[in-house]
Coordinates of C-alpha atoms in Angstrom, one line a residue:
X1 CA 8.2 -5.2 40.6
X2 CA 9.1 -2.4 38.1
X3 CA 8.3 -3.7 34.6
X4 CA 11.6 -2.4 33.3
X5 CA 13.5 -4.7 35.6
X6 CA 11.6 -7.7 34.3
X7 CA 13.0 -7.5 30.8
X8 CA 16.3 -9.4 30.3
X9 CA 16.6 -9.6 26.5
X10 CA 14.8 -7.7 23.8
X11 CA 14.8 -8.0 20.0
X12 CA 14.6 -4.6 18.3
X13 CA 13.3 -4.1 14.8
X14 CA 16.3 -2.2 13.6
X15 CA 16.8 -0.1 10.5
X16 CA 19.8 2.0 11.4
X17 CA 17.8 5.1 11.0
X18 CA 17.6 7.9 13.5
X19 CA 14.9 6.4 15.8
X20 CA 16.1 2.8 16.1
X21 CA 19.7 4.0 16.3
X22 CA 19.1 5.8 19.6
X23 CA 16.8 3.2 20.9
X24 CA 19.6 0.7 21.5
X25 CA 21.4 2.9 24.1
X26 CA 18.1 4.0 25.5
X27 CA 17.0 0.4 26.1
X28 CA 20.2 -0.4 27.8
X29 CA 20.0 2.7 30.0
X30 CA 16.3 2.4 30.9
X31 CA 15.8 -1.4 31.0
X32 CA 19.2 -2.6 31.7
X33 CA 18.6 -5.4 29.2
X34 CA 20.5 -7.1 26.4
X35 CA 19.5 -5.8 23.0
X36 CA 19.5 -7.9 19.8
X37 CA 19.1 -5.8 16.6
X38 CA 17.1 -7.4 13.8
X39 CA 17.1 -6.0 10.3
X40 CA 15.1 -7.4 7.4
X41 CA 16.5 -6.9 4.0
X42 CA 13.5 -5.9 2.0
X43 CA 15.4 -4.1 -0.7
X44 CA 16.9 -1.1 1.1
X45 CA 20.1 -1.4 -0.9
X46 CA 23.0 0.6 0.4
X47 CA 21.1 1.4 3.6
X48 CA 22.2 -2.0 4.9
X49 CA 25.9 -1.2 4.4
X50 CA 27.7 -1.1 7.8
X51 CA 24.5 -1.8 9.6
X52 CA 25.9 -4.6 11.8
X53 CA 28.9 -2.6 12.8
X54 CA 26.8 0.3 13.7
X55 CA 24.4 -1.7 15.8
X56 CA 27.2 -3.4 17.7
X57 CA 29.0 0.0 18.2
X58 CA 25.9 1.5 19.8
X59 CA 25.4 -1.3 22.3
X60 CA 23.7 -4.2 20.6
X61 CA 24.9 -7.7 21.6
X62 CA 24.1 -9.1 18.2
X63 CA 22.8 -7.8 14.9
X64 CA 20.8 -10.3 12.7
X65 CA 20.2 -9.3 9.1
X66 CA 18.1 -11.6 6.9
X67 CA 17.2 -11.4 3.3
X68 CA 13.4 -11.6 3.1
X69 CA 13.0 -10.0 -0.3
X70 CA 11.5 -12.9 -2.2
X71 CA 9.0 -13.7 0.5
X72 CA 8.2 -10.0 0.7
X73 CA 7.4 -9.9 -3.0
X74 CA 5.6 -13.2 -3.4
X75 CA 3.6 -13.3 -0.1
X76 CA 2.9 -9.6 0.4
X77 CA 3.4 -7.5 -2.7
X78 CA 1.8 -9.8 -5.3
X79 CA -1.3 -10.6 -3.2
X80 CA -1.9 -6.9 -2.7
X81 CA -1.3 -6.3 -6.4
X82 CA -3.8 -9.0 -7.4
X83 CA -6.4 -7.5 -5.1
X84 CA -6.0 -4.2 -6.8
X85 CA -5.6 -2.6 -3.4
X86 CA -4.7 1.1 -3.3
X87 CA -5.3 3.2 -0.2
X88 CA -7.5 6.3 -0.7
X89 CA -7.0 6.0 -4.5
X90 CA -3.3 6.9 -4.4
X91 CA -1.1 5.0 -1.9
X92 CA 0.3 1.7 -3.1
X93 CA 1.0 0.5 0.5
X94 CA 4.7 0.1 0.3
X95 CA 5.3 0.7 4.0
X96 CA 2.1 -0.9 5.1
X97 CA 2.7 -4.5 4.0
X98 CA 6.4 -4.3 4.9
X99 CA 5.7 -4.1 8.6
X100 CA 3.9 -7.5 9.1
X101 CA 6.7 -9.5 7.5
X102 CA 9.3 -7.8 9.6
X103 CA 7.3 -8.2 12.8
X104 CA 6.5 -11.9 12.1
X105 CA 10.2 -12.7 11.7
X106 CA 11.1 -10.6 14.7
X107 CA 8.8 -12.7 16.9
X108 CA 10.4 -15.9 15.5
X109 CA 13.9 -14.6 16.3
X110 CA 12.8 -13.5 19.8
X111 CA 11.5 -17.1 20.5
X112 CA 14.7 -18.6 19.0
X113 CA 17.0 -16.3 21.1
X114 CA 15.1 -16.7 24.3
X115 CA 14.0 -13.0 24.4
X116 CA 11.2 -11.9 26.6
X117 CA 10.4 -8.7 24.8
X118 CA 10.3 -7.1 21.3
X119 CA 10.7 -3.4 20.5
X120 CA 10.1 -1.0 17.6
X121 CA 10.9 2.6 16.8
X122 CA 7.4 3.7 15.7
X123 CA 6.0 6.9 17.0
X124 CA 2.8 7.1 19.1
X125 CA 1.1 9.1 16.3
X126 CA 1.7 6.8 13.4
X127 CA 0.2 3.7 11.7
X128 CA 3.4 1.5 12.0
X129 CA 3.0 0.9 15.7
X130 CA -0.3 -0.8 15.0
X131 CA 1.1 -2.8 12.2
X132 CA 3.9 -4.1 14.3
X133 CA 1.9 -4.8 17.4
X134 CA -1.0 -6.5 15.7
X135 CA 1.5 -8.9 14.2
X136 CA 3.1 -9.5 17.6
X137 CA -0.3 -10.3 19.1
X138 CA -1.1 -12.7 16.2
X139 CA 2.0 -14.8 16.7
X140 CA 3.1 -14.4 20.4
X141 CA 0.9 -12.2 22.6
X142 CA 3.0 -13.2 25.6
X143 CA 6.0 -11.1 24.5
X144 CA 6.4 -7.8 26.2
X145 CA 6.2 -4.9 23.7
X146 CA 8.4 -1.9 24.3
X147 CA 7.6 1.3 22.3
X148 CA 10.1 3.9 23.4
X149 CA 8.2 6.8 21.6
X150 CA 5.3 6.2 24.0
X151 CA 7.6 6.2 27.0
X152 CA 10.6 8.6 26.7
X153 CA 10.7 12.3 26.9
X154 CA 11.9 12.7 23.3
X155 CA 9.1 14.5 21.5
X156 CA 10.5 15.4 18.1
X157 CA 13.1 14.4 15.5
X158 CA 15.2 17.5 16.6
X159 CA 15.2 16.0 20.2
X160 CA 16.2 12.6 18.7
X161 CA 19.1 14.1 16.8
X162 CA 20.3 15.9 20.0
X163 CA 20.1 12.6 21.9
X164 CA 22.1 10.9 19.2
X165 CA 24.8 13.5 19.4
X166 CA 25.0 13.3 23.2
X167 CA 25.4 9.5 23.0
X168 CA 27.8 9.5 20.1
X169 CA 25.4 7.6 17.9
X170 CA 26.1 8.3 14.2
X171 CA 23.0 9.1 12.2
X172 CA 22.4 10.5 8.6
X173 CA 19.5 12.8 9.6
X174 CA 20.4 16.4 10.3
X175 CA 18.5 19.5 11.5
X176 CA 18.6 20.7 7.9
X177 CA 17.4 17.4 6.3
X178 CA 15.1 16.0 8.9
X179 CA 12.9 13.9 6.6
X180 CA 11.7 10.5 7.8
X181 CA 12.2 7.9 5.0
X182 CA 11.3 4.2 4.6
X183 CA 12.7 2.3 1.6
X184 CA 12.2 -1.2 0.3
X185 CA 12.0 -2.9 -3.0
X186 CA 8.5 -1.6 -3.7
X187 CA 8.8 2.1 -2.7
X188 CA 10.5 5.0 -1.0
X189 CA 8.4 7.2 1.4
X190 CA 9.2 10.7 2.6
X191 CA 7.6 12.4 5.6
X192 CA 8.3 15.2 8.1
X193 CA 10.3 18.4 7.9
X194 CA 8.9 20.9 5.4
X195 CA 6.6 18.2 4.0
X196 CA 4.4 18.7 7.1
X197 CA 3.1 21.9 5.4
X198 CA 0.7 20.5 2.7
X199 CA 1.1 23.7 0.7
X200 CA 4.9 23.3 0.3
X201 CA 6.0 21.6 -2.9
X202 CA 8.3 18.7 -2.2
X203 CA 11.9 19.7 -2.8
X204 CA 13.3 17.9 -5.8
X205 CA 16.3 16.7 -3.8
X206 CA 14.2 14.3 -1.7
X207 CA 13.5 12.0 -4.7
X208 CA 15.8 9.1 -5.1
X209 CA 14.0 6.5 -7.3
X210 CA 12.6 8.7 -9.9
X211 CA 14.0 11.5 -12.1
X212 CA 12.2 14.9 -12.4
X213 CA 9.6 14.2 -15.1
X214 CA 10.5 17.4 -16.8
X215 CA 14.0 16.1 -17.2
X216 CA 12.9 12.6 -18.4
X217 CA 13.7 11.4 -21.9
X218 CA 12.0 13.4 -24.7
X219 CA 11.1 10.1 -26.5
X220 CA 8.5 7.7 -25.1
X221 CA 9.4 4.2 -24.2
X222 CA 7.3 1.1 -24.7
X223 CA 7.3 -1.8 -22.2
X224 CA 5.4 -5.1 -22.3
X225 CA 4.6 -6.9 -19.0
X226 CA 3.6 -10.6 -19.0
X227 CA 1.3 -11.9 -16.3
X228 CA 0.4 -15.5 -15.3
X229 CA -2.7 -15.9 -13.2
X230 CA -2.4 -12.3 -12.0
X231 CA 1.3 -12.5 -11.2
X232 CA 3.9 -10.6 -13.3
X233 CA 6.4 -13.0 -14.7
X234 CA 8.2 -11.2 -17.6
X235 CA 9.2 -8.0 -19.2
X236 CA 9.5 -7.5 -23.0
X237 CA 9.3 -11.2 -23.5
X238 CA 12.0 -12.1 -21.0
X239 CA 11.2 -14.0 -17.8
X240 CA 12.3 -12.6 -14.5
X241 CA 12.2 -13.8 -10.9
X242 CA 10.0 -11.8 -8.5
X243 CA 12.7 -9.6 -7.0
X244 CA 14.6 -9.1 -10.2
X245 CA 11.3 -8.2 -12.1
X246 CA 10.5 -5.3 -9.6
X247 CA 14.1 -4.1 -9.7
X248 CA 14.0 -3.9 -13.5
X249 CA 10.6 -2.1 -13.6
X250 CA 11.9 0.4 -11.0
X251 CA 14.8 1.2 -13.3
X252 CA 12.6 1.5 -16.4
X253 CA 9.8 3.6 -14.7
X254 CA 12.2 5.6 -12.6
X255 CA 14.1 7.1 -15.6
X256 CA 10.8 8.4 -16.9
X257 CA 9.8 10.0 -13.6
X258 CA 6.9 7.6 -13.1
X259 CA 5.4 6.7 -9.7
X260 CA 5.5 9.9 -7.7
X261 CA 2.5 10.5 -5.3
X262 CA 1.9 13.4 -3.0
X263 CA -1.0 12.6 -0.7
X264 CA -2.7 13.9 2.5
X265 CA -3.9 10.6 3.9
X266 CA -6.1 9.6 6.8
X267 CA -4.1 7.7 9.4
X268 CA -5.6 4.9 11.5
X269 CA -5.1 6.9 14.7
X270 CA -7.5 9.6 13.5
X271 CA -5.3 12.4 12.2
X272 CA -4.3 13.4 8.7
X273 CA -0.7 13.2 7.5
X274 CA 1.1 14.2 4.3
X275 CA 3.3 11.7 2.6
X276 CA 5.3 11.7 -0.6
X277 CA 5.9 8.3 -2.1
X278 CA 7.9 6.9 -5.0
X279 CA 6.7 3.6 -6.4
X280 CA 7.9 3.5 -10.0
X281 CA 7.7 -0.2 -10.9
X282 CA 4.7 -0.7 -8.7
X283 CA 2.8 2.0 -10.7
X284 CA 3.5 0.2 -13.9
X285 CA 2.3 -3.1 -12.5
X286 CA -1.0 -1.7 -11.1
X287 CA -1.9 0.0 -14.3
X288 CA -1.1 -3.1 -16.4
X289 CA -2.7 -5.6 -14.1
X290 CA -6.0 -3.6 -13.8
X291 CA -6.2 -3.3 -17.6
X292 CA -5.6 -7.0 -18.2
X293 CA -8.4 -7.8 -15.8
X294 CA -10.7 -5.6 -17.9
X295 CA -10.0 -8.0 -20.8
X296 CA -10.6 -11.3 -19.1
X297 CA -13.0 -10.8 -16.2
X298 CA -16.7 -10.8 -16.6
X299 CA -18.6 -7.7 -15.7
X300 CA -20.1 -8.9 -12.4
X301 CA -16.9 -10.4 -11.1
X302 CA -15.0 -7.2 -12.0
X303 CA -17.6 -5.0 -10.2
X304 CA -17.4 -7.1 -7.0
X305 CA -13.6 -7.1 -7.1
X306 CA -13.6 -3.3 -7.5
X307 CA -15.9 -3.0 -4.4
X308 CA -13.7 -5.2 -2.3
X309 CA -10.4 -3.6 -3.3
X310 CA -10.7 -0.6 -1.0
X311 CA -11.5 -2.9 1.9
X312 CA -8.4 -5.0 1.2
X313 CA -6.3 -1.8 1.1
X314 CA -7.8 -0.6 4.4
X315 CA -6.9 -3.9 6.0
X316 CA -3.3 -3.7 4.8
X317 CA -3.1 0.0 5.8
X318 CA -4.5 -0.8 9.3
X319 CA -2.0 -3.6 9.9
X320 CA -4.6 -6.3 9.8
X321 CA -2.6 -8.6 7.5
X322 CA -2.7 -11.7 9.6
X323 CA -6.5 -11.8 10.0
X324 CA -9.2 -14.2 8.9
X325 CA -10.9 -11.5 6.8
X326 CA -7.7 -10.8 4.7
X327 CA -7.3 -14.5 4.2
X328 CA -10.9 -14.8 3.1
X329 CA -10.5 -11.9 0.6
X330 CA -7.4 -13.6 -0.8
X331 CA -9.5 -16.7 -1.5
X332 CA -11.9 -14.6 -3.6
X333 CA -9.1 -12.7 -5.3
X334 CA -7.2 -15.9 -6.2
X335 CA -10.3 -17.3 -7.8
X336 CA -10.7 -14.2 -9.9
X337 CA -7.1 -14.5 -11.1
X338 CA -7.3 -17.9 -12.8
X339 CA -7.6 -16.4 -16.2
X340 CA -5.6 -13.2 -15.6
X341 CA -2.9 -14.3 -18.0
X342 CA -1.5 -12.3 -20.9
X343 CA 0.5 -9.3 -21.9
X344 CA 0.0 -5.6 -21.5
X345 CA 1.9 -3.0 -23.5
X346 CA 2.5 0.4 -21.8
X347 CA 3.7 3.7 -23.1
X348 CA 5.9 5.7 -20.8
X349 CA 6.6 9.4 -21.1
X350 CA 7.4 12.3 -18.8
X351 CA 6.0 11.0 -15.6
X352 CA 3.0 9.2 -17.1
X353 CA 2.2 5.8 -18.3
X354 CA -0.8 4.5 -20.2
X355 CA -1.9 1.2 -21.8
X356 CA -1.7 1.0 -25.6
X357 CA -2.2 -2.7 -26.0
X358 CA -3.4 -5.9 -24.3
X359 CA -3.8 -9.5 -25.2
X360 CA -4.7 -12.8 -23.5
X361 CA -5.6 -16.3 -24.5
X362 CA -8.6 -15.9 -22.1
X363 CA -9.8 -12.6 -23.5
X364 CA -13.6 -12.2 -23.4
X365 CA -13.4 -9.5 -26.0
X366 CA -14.5 -10.8 -29.4
X367 CA -14.2 -8.6 -32.4
X368 CA -17.0 -10.4 -34.2
X369 CA -19.2 -9.6 -31.2
X370 CA -18.3 -6.0 -30.9
X371 CA -18.0 -5.1 -34.6
X372 CA -20.5 -2.9 -36.4
X373 CA -20.3 -5.2 -39.4
X374 CA -22.0 -8.5 -40.1
X375 CA -24.5 -9.9 -37.5
X376 CA -23.3 -13.5 -37.6
X377 CA -23.1 -13.9 -33.8
X378 CA -25.3 -11.0 -32.6
X379 CA -28.7 -10.1 -34.0
X380 CA -29.1 -6.3 -33.5
X381 CA -32.9 -6.7 -33.6
X382 CA -32.7 -8.5 -30.3
X383 CA -31.7 -5.3 -28.7
X384 CA -35.2 -3.9 -29.0
X385 CA -36.7 -6.5 -26.6
X386 CA -33.8 -6.1 -24.2
X387 CA -34.3 -2.3 -24.1
X388 CA -38.0 -2.8 -23.5
X389 CA -37.5 -5.0 -20.5
X390 CA -34.5 -3.1 -19.2
X391 CA -36.4 0.1 -19.4
X392 CA -39.7 -1.3 -18.0
X393 CA -39.4 0.4 -14.6
X394 CA -38.9 3.8 -16.2
X395 CA -41.9 3.2 -18.4
X396 CA -44.1 2.2 -15.6
X397 CA -43.0 5.1 -13.5
X398 CA -43.7 7.5 -16.3
X399 CA -47.2 6.1 -16.9
X400 CA -48.1 6.3 -13.2
X401 CA -46.7 9.8 -12.9
X402 CA -49.2 10.9 -15.6
X403 CA -51.9 9.9 -13.2
X404 CA -50.2 11.7 -10.3
X405 CA -50.1 14.9 -12.3
X406 CA -53.8 15.0 -12.9
X407 CA -55.7 17.7 -10.9
X408 CA -56.7 16.2 -7.7
X409 CA -58.2 18.2 -4.8
X410 CA -56.6 17.3 -1.5
X411 CA -58.3 18.6 1.7
X412 CA -56.2 20.7 4.0
X413 CA -55.3 18.6 7.0
X414 CA -56.6 19.7 10.4
X415 CA -53.6 20.0 12.8
X416 CA -55.7 21.6 15.6
X417 CA -56.2 18.3 17.5
X418 CA -52.4 18.0 17.8
X419 CA -52.0 21.3 19.6
X420 CA -51.3 21.4 23.3
X421 CA -53.8 22.9 25.7

């Protein structure tokens, strides 16, 4: 039997953007199935306005919108922040860890609604298809997965816009502004269109969360961020809830043009892509958190954590959130965060932020240890023995090298016996 005839009801991960908007009529035409649209509120703001009406108008039988912002922050953003995970040194993973939470809830809704399939609007060239489908497999591998971009004859966003017009599907994308965007509480990403040429400077009109740094205030602003066991809990001495805290930091950093990243990254599928990201509040948090760790973590723990952070970032980027390895890394990370409590003071100015102060009740920095003054707690004479032992391998090598450098006659080897007849 044709696989398309077997699907009776599908839950679509729906954003209301170009791709998922045309998928609703496409599914009905090609699978003849009922389509339930599911949208997760992860902080898209006004993008959710009119979403239900649009989904129903384009053929969905139902549109389910759920506010998952607090779970998103506490269960996905904060663990990644505590791990210090940054992909390829720049990308703060805003889209990467948004997909698993959407897909997990999508599976739960499919089970509740009696659906036999789930669908997403990810292209066959991108990372998101992997992130969605690994999560589907982790929670219900029996559900059929429909990925229209791997089936239909639409091959570009221009094709998709034409399809939308032919089917009277309202979309914001135009042939003039053909960017692909993803927005949530943590970031806003921009891809496609002129950005596909890595030599082209991003047009200023694509930015929405950050002002042009050259137009930012001429006076610097100071902000203090409070952490408790690695988790940010307050700004300038005032406590905030998880969602509210990130919203506040986005406002503060955004007005100073902080958090813009232009990166050519290595996708999981093997190709390179160019992405432009805005992560204003997240940038402040990463800078502050890393600096606080330098104050409270011992050297060896810090070094090991720095070694594991790129692996954690890779797992998140590759969509391997619900894996034993990520859970095991979380156990290590959480152990390191027990004393990551304190306050970091940042200075913000014209697109940059840097640390100008830090303090913690668990600080391992002791002025009486580090000072060049009295030797009450540190006898500087002890350094001589330490240096002698620490430098012993160098000393031994140098002494032996002196023997090597003496004139020694070595006979020329005879290679004739190795020659072929």
